[in-house]
């Protein structure tokens, strides 16, 4: 069964790739969707066997790379962590496939799009199922390639080209860190197999090695390097700017990449290497600080964005920050719980945004919408469910998971944990504000434009609406259903898949938190909702615009956050301009078209043109002289090449005669030419 889980999407992709033209858009879409949906059903059965029945499975298909002491096999590990990821990936992917049938129906390149989606799913599955770091790295790179193809699907758009290249480059930065981390693991453990590395981690708890000229704690260095890979994939601060720009791809791509799959790879990596991070507390501190910073940066930036998809994208950055700092404080089960719940409502939000964009003719600016609740009632209902789940409304989605993340940070008792808690509270306030701001601007009030698309808006076809209904149900009932299995005290659900920092598997201390610490997230959420209503629909309507006009400080803050903290500008002027200057003026103009030409073809041509008059055949007195030299050189070469076959002594190519043979060969070749 477990091999079938991996083979079904692969076969669907291969058939779609080779027979896409024959099958047509609808045929390819049905084939790939059916394959991924069947994989989801099998993954759910596997989750029951592994997670609830306690029967993990490991498969070995043979050696892949075998060189002296290095041995990497084609092996797969199906433990609870793997099966949770597989269910999430295939579940969301199957709904995105179904959604794409309706959303992309008018696109003539639908077969290619569906094949890209399925390819992405395959590599993501490979990433989470491998039993060694090399297979993980293969899936990691494959996911990056597939995301590049998906973001750049509409390759005739300049912005799509830029966004895809940006995503590829920034993820390559993270991939370098991941590769160095894997090298460090092999240097320390002499293997890259999960079972061996994790079972012997305690033996290397005090080891160190030289890194960048300094003697550093080995597991701390490895943990930080692996985390650099997670920073790139999970869009943490510093390498996060590719994620909002990836909105240039089709909306189903946004739901697939930014909701439940690619961006969660970093969180999965942190959970997978938890046995190593348990002996690297300094690395966990770095993880906590980066995650908390990302949570607040994404939340603050989302306050002033006007593109509907970008608001949701920055919300993804912020929520990924929550997951990362939850892993940083050692609460891996809580991080994974929030990851799964987040996948439900974030995919729902992206697909609802796509439904709105599809209904009104491609408009994405929220300032040009309004009053769509009357013409898109089902989409409005689903969007409201997703938004309420995102902000942590009682008994929906993040109400359970986000609170557990904040409680885990609070109860760690460290400075970094408390800092993450307070930043998380403020991020919750910002999340509530921009989530309700989106709902109010898009669906409430009256239309703010006379664009024909708004008046003629209507609900999409059933392939568009059915995934919204399914995800709405998962958002409402999923959190409560999974809570005890994922985070219950003493639950055997995770088995040996996770090693909890400090030996505390679950935050039981959260049950005895002070009342103000427990109520703080709910209060922050309520304040954000009230402020959003007051500014956009209530008594403060127009106040923000007046403040923007009158106050230079507020205007500066608005521009600073709207322009995304000018991080792209800093990168462009620091790295981009320097690279372009070096590439054009030094590498191209100076070396390639300068020195290489002078000492290469251009110089050789000039020398040839100068010497040609004196080297013509007129210098030869007769044709017999020409033929004699040619014959001599040919005989010399034949003696060298064929002499050993006839029993003649071998002529060695040493310093004494090597130049002579080289000259003879060159002369012969020149004469023949």
XYZ file of C-alpha atoms in Angstrom:
673
model
C 0.000 0.000 0.000
C 2.778 2.425 0.911
C 4.500 2.004 -2.445
C 1.175 2.539 -4.183
C 0.888 5.866 -2.341
C 4.089 6.981 -4.069
C 3.353 5.392 -7.457
C -0.193 6.629 -8.112
C 0.617 10.369 -8.519
C 3.774 9.429 -10.449
C 1.833 7.374 -12.969
C -0.788 10.110 -13.298
C 1.924 12.676 -13.999
C 3.678 10.479 -16.564
C 0.464 9.790 -18.454
C -0.441 13.465 -18.340
C 3.016 14.439 -19.602
C 3.185 12.027 -22.538
C -0.471 11.820 -23.513
C -1.720 15.255 -22.464
C -2.472 16.315 -26.038
C -4.442 13.151 -26.714
C -6.346 13.273 -23.438
C -7.118 16.989 -23.675
C -7.392 19.440 -20.813
C -10.387 17.860 -19.130
C -9.020 14.301 -19.521
C -5.615 15.192 -18.077
C -7.266 17.058 -15.220
C -9.521 14.122 -14.343
C -6.623 11.662 -14.524
C -4.264 13.607 -12.272
C -7.045 14.595 -9.855
C -8.216 10.993 -9.506
C -4.656 9.772 -8.865
C -4.025 12.335 -6.115
C -7.477 11.769 -4.553
C -6.891 7.997 -4.452
C -3.521 8.674 -2.826
C -5.248 10.755 -0.163
C -7.614 7.881 0.673
C -4.698 5.458 1.003
C -2.803 8.005 3.126
C -5.733 8.237 5.523
C -5.726 4.436 5.871
C -1.975 4.557 6.456
C -2.403 7.274 9.104
C -4.799 5.026 11.018
C -2.390 2.083 10.835
C 0.697 4.070 11.791
C -0.613 6.788 14.102
C -3.550 5.188 15.846
C -2.617 1.492 15.615
C 1.083 2.127 16.282
C 2.495 0.249 13.258
C 5.151 2.351 11.508
C 6.596 0.966 8.295
C 10.061 1.219 6.730
C 10.835 0.159 3.156
C 14.197 -0.362 1.443
C 14.296 -0.658 -2.347
C 18.060 -1.046 -2.736
C 21.210 1.027 -2.891
C 21.203 4.382 -4.632
C 24.641 5.865 -4.018
C 27.326 3.474 -2.733
C 30.892 4.786 -2.650
C 33.317 3.341 -0.105
C 31.981 4.342 3.310
C 29.107 6.405 1.895
C 25.899 4.451 1.464
C 22.572 6.070 0.555
C 19.677 3.789 -0.264
C 16.310 4.183 -1.849
C 14.459 3.843 1.405
C 11.214 5.216 2.762
C 10.009 5.784 6.299
C 6.306 5.861 7.105
C 5.986 6.983 10.708
C 3.331 9.228 12.228
C 5.068 12.438 11.143
C 5.293 11.194 7.561
C 1.669 10.076 7.415
C 0.378 13.361 8.857
C 2.304 15.245 6.181
C 1.111 12.885 3.439
C -2.534 13.290 4.438
C -2.198 17.060 4.505
C -0.325 17.246 1.189
C -2.541 14.881 -0.776
C -5.759 16.210 0.786
C -5.109 19.845 -0.076
C -3.542 18.923 -3.419
C -6.566 16.869 -4.516
C -8.890 19.782 -3.696
C -6.612 22.196 -5.557
C -6.611 19.824 -8.556
C -10.409 19.741 -8.506
C -10.587 23.519 -8.093
C -8.268 23.999 -11.064
C -10.646 22.107 -13.361
C -13.119 24.956 -13.023
C -10.751 27.870 -12.427
C -8.418 27.094 -15.348
C -11.024 25.661 -17.720
C -10.571 28.449 -20.266
C -6.774 28.147 -20.325
C -5.515 26.309 -23.434
C -2.541 24.953 -21.478
C -4.573 23.154 -18.817
C -2.797 19.780 -19.394
C 0.580 21.378 -18.679
C -0.783 23.104 -15.587
C -2.257 19.916 -14.151
C 0.985 18.078 -14.834
C 2.947 20.744 -12.978
C 0.578 20.477 -10.000
C 0.968 16.711 -9.904
C 4.764 16.975 -10.244
C 4.846 19.340 -7.303
C 2.831 16.863 -5.237
C 5.188 13.990 -6.120
C 8.316 15.829 -5.011
C 6.629 17.000 -1.813
C 5.702 13.412 -1.034
C 9.267 12.321 -1.746
C 10.555 14.994 0.629
C 8.511 13.736 3.575
C 8.803 9.972 2.995
C 12.569 9.486 2.532
C 14.500 7.695 5.277
C 17.726 9.617 4.751
C 18.809 13.196 4.177
C 19.769 12.659 0.524
C 16.214 11.712 -0.498
C 14.958 14.648 1.546
C 17.312 16.924 -0.384
C 16.166 15.451 -3.707
C 12.537 16.163 -2.851
C 13.543 19.584 -1.521
C 15.121 20.566 -4.839
C 12.314 19.021 -6.858
C 9.745 21.077 -4.972
C 11.763 24.204 -5.739
C 11.824 23.351 -9.442
C 8.088 22.610 -9.554
C 7.269 25.849 -7.732
C 9.350 27.762 -10.290
C 7.356 26.203 -13.122
C 4.030 26.897 -11.415
C 4.753 30.508 -10.506
C 5.995 31.113 -14.052
C 3.103 29.257 -15.671
C 1.949 32.458 -17.370
C 5.458 33.020 -18.662
C 4.446 35.788 -21.044
C 3.980 38.068 -18.027
C 7.121 39.930 -17.013
C 6.108 39.966 -13.344
C 5.615 36.196 -13.360
C 9.128 35.797 -14.788
C 10.579 38.016 -12.086
C 8.646 36.312 -9.291
C 9.677 32.809 -10.358
C 13.354 33.750 -10.678
C 13.228 35.477 -7.299
C 11.658 32.417 -5.669
C 14.273 30.139 -7.233
C 17.256 32.278 -6.199
C 16.104 32.918 -2.628
C 15.333 29.253 -2.116
C 18.784 28.372 -3.458
C 20.268 30.478 -0.656
C 18.425 28.336 1.859
C 19.337 25.152 -0.019
C 23.042 25.921 0.374
C 22.554 26.000 4.143
C 20.641 22.710 4.036
C 23.374 21.078 1.935
C 26.087 22.266 4.338
C 24.043 20.900 7.230
C 23.816 17.489 5.548
C 27.582 17.578 4.917
C 28.082 18.335 8.607
C 25.872 15.391 9.578
C 27.940 13.031 7.426
C 31.180 14.489 8.797
C 30.023 13.883 12.361
C 28.018 10.655 12.049
C 29.625 9.063 8.933
C 26.114 8.389 7.628
C 23.020 10.276 6.512
C 20.477 7.626 7.480
C 17.783 8.903 9.840
C 17.764 5.869 12.138
C 21.517 5.843 12.713
C 21.874 9.608 13.079
C 18.989 10.055 15.498
C 19.805 7.015 17.643
C 23.432 8.093 18.134
C 22.844 11.839 18.543
C 23.430 11.646 22.314
C 26.928 10.258 21.717
C 27.904 13.476 19.926
C 26.208 15.905 22.286
C 29.524 17.469 23.322
C 31.427 17.137 20.021
C 32.754 20.142 18.158
C 34.442 20.880 14.865
C 36.059 23.776 13.090
C 33.592 25.854 11.081
C 34.679 29.042 9.299
C 37.901 29.046 11.284
C 36.201 28.745 14.681
C 35.734 25.835 17.046
C 31.943 25.443 17.350
C 29.542 22.996 18.962
C 28.844 20.469 16.237
C 25.111 19.911 16.742
C 24.488 23.638 17.177
C 26.225 24.400 13.882
C 24.378 21.580 12.120
C 21.054 22.730 13.579
C 21.604 26.332 12.440
C 22.639 25.233 8.946
C 19.591 23.015 8.576
C 17.456 25.879 9.830
C 18.812 28.118 7.044
C 17.187 25.675 4.636
C 13.956 25.960 6.596
C 14.198 29.776 6.471
C 14.238 29.674 2.669
C 11.429 27.174 2.180
C 9.180 28.420 4.972
C 9.684 32.099 4.089
C 11.151 33.283 7.376
C 12.511 36.788 7.843
C 15.390 37.557 5.508
C 14.336 35.064 2.840
C 10.602 35.721 2.960
C 10.216 38.224 0.136
C 9.693 35.580 -2.540
C 6.430 34.397 -0.995
C 4.215 37.483 -1.626
C 5.696 37.904 -5.115
C 4.712 34.333 -5.917
C 1.121 35.578 -6.086
C 1.823 36.246 -9.772
C 1.038 32.612 -10.440
C -2.532 31.320 -10.826
C -4.580 31.259 -7.622
C -4.580 27.433 -7.343
C -0.794 27.689 -7.230
C -1.068 30.095 -4.313
C -3.282 27.649 -2.440
C -1.007 24.689 -3.146
C 2.356 26.323 -2.474
C 1.486 28.804 0.221
C -1.072 26.903 2.244
C -0.258 23.337 2.970
C 2.716 22.128 1.062
C 5.926 23.907 0.106
C 6.046 26.458 2.916
C 5.488 23.774 5.532
C 8.596 21.886 4.424
C 10.733 23.935 6.807
C 8.464 23.131 9.757
C 8.594 19.441 8.795
C 12.400 19.588 8.688
C 12.570 21.055 12.188
C 10.254 18.337 13.484
C 12.177 15.587 11.682
C 15.538 16.619 13.164
C 14.115 17.106 16.667
C 16.470 14.385 18.031
C 19.407 16.568 16.962
C 17.926 19.868 18.119
C 17.303 18.380 21.574
C 21.083 18.617 22.126
C 21.438 22.058 20.536
C 19.644 24.573 22.801
C 21.416 27.535 21.204
C 20.093 26.517 17.799
C 16.569 26.302 19.251
C 16.992 29.820 20.632
C 17.856 31.068 17.131
C 14.827 29.248 15.743
C 12.570 30.892 18.335
C 13.846 34.414 17.666
C 13.594 34.093 13.878
C 10.091 32.637 14.093
C 8.844 35.365 16.432
C 10.354 38.082 14.226
C 8.703 36.603 11.153
C 5.337 36.443 12.913
C 5.355 40.135 13.748
C 6.885 41.265 10.436
C 4.320 39.402 8.342
C 1.425 40.622 10.499
C 2.476 44.296 10.428
C 3.120 44.227 6.672
C -0.304 42.721 6.019
C -1.981 45.751 7.644
C -1.358 48.062 4.685
C -1.510 45.747 1.668
C -4.296 46.333 -0.830
C -3.956 43.269 -3.039
C -6.247 40.580 -1.646
C -3.862 37.701 -2.356
C -0.894 39.572 -0.887
C -2.791 40.129 2.377
C -3.356 36.389 2.653
C 0.258 35.717 1.631
C 1.641 37.896 4.437
C -0.783 36.169 6.756
C 0.911 32.927 5.712
C 4.324 34.395 6.593
C 3.020 35.387 10.016
C 1.456 31.998 10.747
C 4.612 30.212 9.616
C 6.418 32.327 12.205
C 4.067 30.913 14.861
C 4.889 27.355 13.782
C 8.617 27.990 13.742
C 8.861 29.560 17.197
C 6.624 26.787 18.545
C 9.252 24.349 17.267
C 11.935 26.602 18.741
C 10.500 26.219 22.250
C 10.366 22.449 21.776
C 6.609 22.118 21.244
C 6.860 20.198 17.960
C 3.455 18.552 18.307
C 1.837 21.954 18.800
C 3.693 23.346 15.764
C 2.487 20.452 13.625
C -1.038 20.789 14.969
C -1.110 24.463 14.006
C 0.405 23.560 10.637
C -2.394 21.108 9.798
C -5.176 23.412 10.997
C -3.577 26.317 9.162
C -3.541 24.251 5.976
C -7.320 23.908 6.115
C -8.285 27.544 6.576
C -5.436 29.057 4.561
C -6.240 26.900 1.524
C -9.856 27.937 2.047
C -8.906 31.641 2.093
C -6.832 31.398 -1.082
C -9.500 29.458 -2.945
C -12.169 31.935 -1.817
C -9.958 34.778 -3.048
C -9.648 32.950 -6.353
C -13.418 32.561 -6.525
C -13.823 36.321 -6.045
C -11.170 37.149 -8.642
C -12.691 34.670 -11.085
C -16.175 36.108 -10.562
C -15.278 39.780 -11.089
C -12.987 39.428 -14.057
C -9.515 39.352 -12.509
C -9.602 42.347 -10.162
C -7.448 41.905 -7.008
C -7.389 45.420 -5.482
C -9.683 45.425 -2.437
C -10.188 49.187 -2.708
C -12.115 48.608 -5.943
C -14.498 46.021 -4.492
C -17.302 46.105 -1.964
C -20.817 44.764 -1.552
C -19.962 41.309 -2.950
C -21.701 39.467 -0.117
C -25.028 39.912 -1.922
C -23.856 38.516 -5.266
C -21.418 35.885 -3.915
C -23.161 34.612 -0.764
C -21.546 31.163 -0.683
C -18.050 32.519 -1.283
C -18.670 35.170 1.386
C -19.747 32.530 3.901
C -16.668 30.401 3.247
C -14.375 33.435 3.375
C -15.911 34.464 6.699
C -15.354 30.956 8.102
C -11.727 31.012 6.991
C -11.139 34.516 8.387
C -12.723 33.660 11.735
C -10.581 30.527 11.918
C -7.461 32.554 11.116
C -8.025 35.126 13.847
C -8.799 32.455 16.429
C -12.562 32.835 16.886
C -13.774 30.465 19.613
C -14.170 26.860 18.526
C -12.780 27.462 15.062
C -9.359 26.603 13.649
C -6.610 28.654 15.261
C -8.643 29.166 18.446
C -7.154 25.874 19.570
C -3.819 25.768 17.781
C -2.676 29.398 18.059
C -3.495 29.517 21.757
C -1.478 26.346 22.311
C 1.479 27.872 20.463
C 1.396 30.982 22.647
C 0.943 28.938 25.817
C 3.914 26.760 24.903
C 6.066 29.861 24.418
C 4.885 31.373 27.725
C 5.519 28.245 29.768
C 9.052 27.651 28.522
C 10.267 30.168 31.094
C 13.052 31.532 28.908
C 13.552 35.085 27.731
C 13.205 34.048 24.102
C 9.989 32.192 24.881
C 8.438 35.179 26.655
C 9.539 37.485 23.836
C 7.914 35.158 21.319
C 4.732 35.132 23.425
C 4.374 38.928 23.522
C 5.246 39.332 19.845
C 2.717 36.608 19.086
C 0.022 38.501 21.005
C 0.654 41.659 19.011
C 0.720 39.607 15.791
C -2.688 38.190 16.765
C -4.037 41.752 17.050
C -2.666 42.654 13.606
C -4.005 39.403 12.138
C -7.483 40.187 13.393
C -7.348 43.705 11.965
C -6.237 42.843 8.422
C -8.466 39.754 8.230
C -11.619 41.717 9.044
C -10.367 44.594 6.899
C -10.333 42.198 3.942
C -13.856 40.983 4.684
C -15.220 44.497 5.149
C -13.584 45.958 2.028
C -14.463 43.063 -0.274
C -17.886 41.912 0.902
C -19.499 44.631 3.043
C -20.675 48.131 2.197
C -21.399 49.166 -1.368
C -19.336 48.760 -4.560
C -16.587 51.369 -4.872
C -16.255 51.111 -8.633
C -18.529 50.929 -11.639
C -16.557 48.161 -13.220
C -18.840 45.838 -15.133
C -17.320 42.759 -13.495
C -18.744 43.670 -10.115
C -22.308 44.021 -11.340
C -22.146 40.799 -13.323
C -20.440 38.724 -10.635
C -21.765 35.233 -9.921
C -20.688 32.073 -8.103
C -18.347 29.726 -9.906
C -19.048 26.223 -11.192
C -19.213 23.167 -8.918
C -15.494 22.267 -9.248
C -14.756 25.710 -7.783
C -17.368 25.675 -5.027
C -17.106 22.047 -3.838
C -13.523 22.421 -2.488
C -14.658 25.533 -0.599
C -17.405 23.574 1.145
C -15.094 20.659 2.007
C -12.412 22.962 3.413
C -15.035 24.893 5.374
C -16.133 21.655 7.031
C -12.521 20.721 7.805
C -11.944 24.189 9.273
C -14.996 23.948 11.545
C -14.575 20.348 12.760
C -10.906 19.535 12.144
C -9.335 21.405 15.055
C -11.479 19.807 17.751
C -11.216 16.368 16.139
C -7.401 16.325 16.013
C -6.640 18.207 19.223
C -6.359 15.308 21.651
C -4.458 13.023 19.280
C -1.933 15.691 18.334
C -1.432 17.515 21.625
C -3.141 15.515 24.366
C -0.992 14.867 27.418
C 0.524 11.397 27.270
C -0.852 10.626 23.813
C 1.027 7.808 22.014
C 0.091 9.250 18.640
C 3.540 10.533 17.672
C 5.431 7.492 18.923
C 9.155 7.887 18.290
C 8.711 10.368 15.456
C 9.381 13.397 17.698
C 11.846 14.054 20.499
C 10.591 16.832 22.733
C 13.074 19.364 24.046
C 13.472 19.242 27.788
C 11.644 15.939 27.916
C 8.226 17.617 28.137
C 6.066 16.230 25.334
C 3.128 18.545 25.854
C 2.474 21.797 27.609
C 0.589 20.541 30.613
C 1.726 23.721 32.354
C -0.637 25.521 29.996
C -3.537 24.207 32.067
C -2.424 26.286 35.039
C -1.488 29.484 33.227
C -2.532 32.797 34.768
C -5.919 33.934 33.551
C -4.548 37.061 31.879
C -2.048 34.986 29.888
C -4.823 32.715 28.647
C -7.217 35.531 27.758
C -4.643 37.813 26.108
C -4.942 36.261 22.574
C -8.751 36.487 22.660
C -8.656 40.098 23.874
C -6.139 41.045 21.167
C -8.360 39.426 18.537
C -11.445 41.293 19.747
C -9.612 44.630 19.745
C -8.395 44.062 16.186
C -11.921 43.291 14.995
C -13.376 46.387 16.698
C -10.678 48.634 15.270
C -11.121 47.277 11.743
C -14.880 47.834 11.892
C -14.472 51.347 13.287
C -11.943 52.415 10.658
C -13.626 50.961 7.593
C -17.348 50.919 8.402
C -17.911 52.635 11.734
C -17.366 56.037 13.321
C -13.709 56.288 12.297
C -14.433 55.802 8.619
C -12.312 58.235 6.677
C -10.163 58.934 9.705
C -7.283 56.854 8.418
C -7.352 58.683 5.087
C -7.327 62.048 6.843
C -4.538 60.895 9.115
C -2.590 59.728 6.104
C -2.967 63.178 4.582
C -2.246 65.223 7.695
C 0.324 63.207 9.607
C 3.755 62.752 8.051
C 4.694 60.127 10.652
C 1.648 58.007 9.871
C 2.250 58.462 6.152
C 5.856 57.319 6.565
C 4.719 54.266 8.526
C 2.138 53.452 5.867
C 4.639 53.731 3.035
C 7.236 51.764 4.983
C 4.917 48.808 5.564
C 3.117 49.069 2.226
C 6.481 48.867 0.455
C 7.275 45.810 2.578
C 9.903 47.461 4.789
C 11.974 48.234 1.670
C 13.702 44.890 2.063
C 13.585 44.286 -1.689
C 15.168 47.702 -2.270
C 17.962 46.920 0.171
C 18.621 43.558 -1.500
C 18.571 45.143 -4.953
C 21.000 47.920 -4.057
C 23.258 45.772 -1.908
C 23.479 42.550 -3.887
C 21.643 43.081 -7.145
C 23.375 46.218 -8.390
C 26.800 44.951 -7.339
C 26.197 41.651 -9.120
C 24.959 43.363 -12.264
C 27.949 45.750 -12.259
C 30.387 42.891 -11.847
C 28.607 40.742 -14.421
C 28.468 43.407 -17.121
C 31.477 45.681 -16.631
C 34.034 43.231 -15.273
C 33.042 39.719 -16.283
C 31.519 40.532 -19.688
C 33.210 43.722 -20.878
C 36.646 43.303 -19.267
C 37.235 39.555 -19.347
C 34.890 38.018 -21.908
C 34.902 40.772 -24.548
C 38.283 42.149 -23.445
C 41.159 39.969 -22.305
C 39.659 36.692 -23.566
C 39.197 38.198 -27.006
C 42.651 39.773 -27.128
C 44.383 36.571 -26.133
C 41.797 34.395 -27.814
C 40.046 34.456 -31.190
C 40.452 38.181 -31.923
C 44.164 38.155 -31.071
C 44.755 34.947 -32.973
C 42.985 36.388 -35.998
C 45.097 39.554 -35.847
C 48.306 37.562 -35.630
C 47.173 35.347 -38.483
C 46.322 38.324 -40.650
C 49.762 39.819 -39.957
C 51.719 36.645 -40.692
C 49.610 35.337 -43.555
C 51.415 37.185 -46.366
C 54.758 35.736 -45.377
C 53.430 32.234 -44.792
C 51.810 31.588 -48.116
C 52.800 28.694 -50.388
C 55.117 30.976 -52.309
C 57.680 30.375 -49.588
C 57.814 26.792 -50.691
C 60.025 26.359 -53.758
C 58.051 23.418 -55.059
C 55.165 21.160 -54.289
C 57.606 18.340 -53.524
C 58.922 20.164 -50.454
C 55.355 20.578 -49.154
C 54.659 16.882 -49.726
C 57.934 15.844 -48.035
C 57.190 17.716 -44.794
C 53.658 16.324 -44.742
C 54.920 12.788 -45.236
C 57.543 13.162 -42.508
C 55.023 14.359 -39.969
C 52.561 11.597 -40.861
C 55.252 8.928 -40.495
C 56.275 10.334 -37.091
C 52.705 10.240 -35.825
C 52.136 6.718 -37.110
C 55.255 5.518 -35.328
C 54.029 6.972 -32.086
C 50.461 5.656 -32.388
C 50.934 2.322 -34.147
C 54.483 1.430 -33.214
C 53.646 -0.437 -29.981
C 51.235 -2.715 -31.920
C 54.100 -3.811 -34.198
C 56.446 -4.597 -31.313
C 58.467 -1.402 -31.601
C 59.678 0.427 -28.459
C 57.179 2.810 -26.988
C 58.017 6.493 -27.299
C 57.357 8.200 -24.001
C 55.875 11.649 -23.834
C 58.333 13.187 -21.442
C 59.797 16.654 -21.317
C 62.474 15.752 -23.907
C 60.330 14.677 -26.817
C 56.800 15.745 -25.852
C 57.118 19.162 -27.410
C 58.502 17.611 -30.619
C 55.536 15.253 -30.960
C 53.080 18.042 -30.195
C 54.691 20.236 -32.845
C 54.617 17.396 -35.409
C 50.985 16.715 -34.766
C 50.021 20.361 -34.966
C 52.000 20.817 -38.192
C 50.374 17.772 -39.747
C 46.932 18.959 -38.822
C 47.670 22.400 -40.201
C 49.000 21.021 -43.469
C 46.008 18.727 -43.875
C 43.653 21.600 -43.299
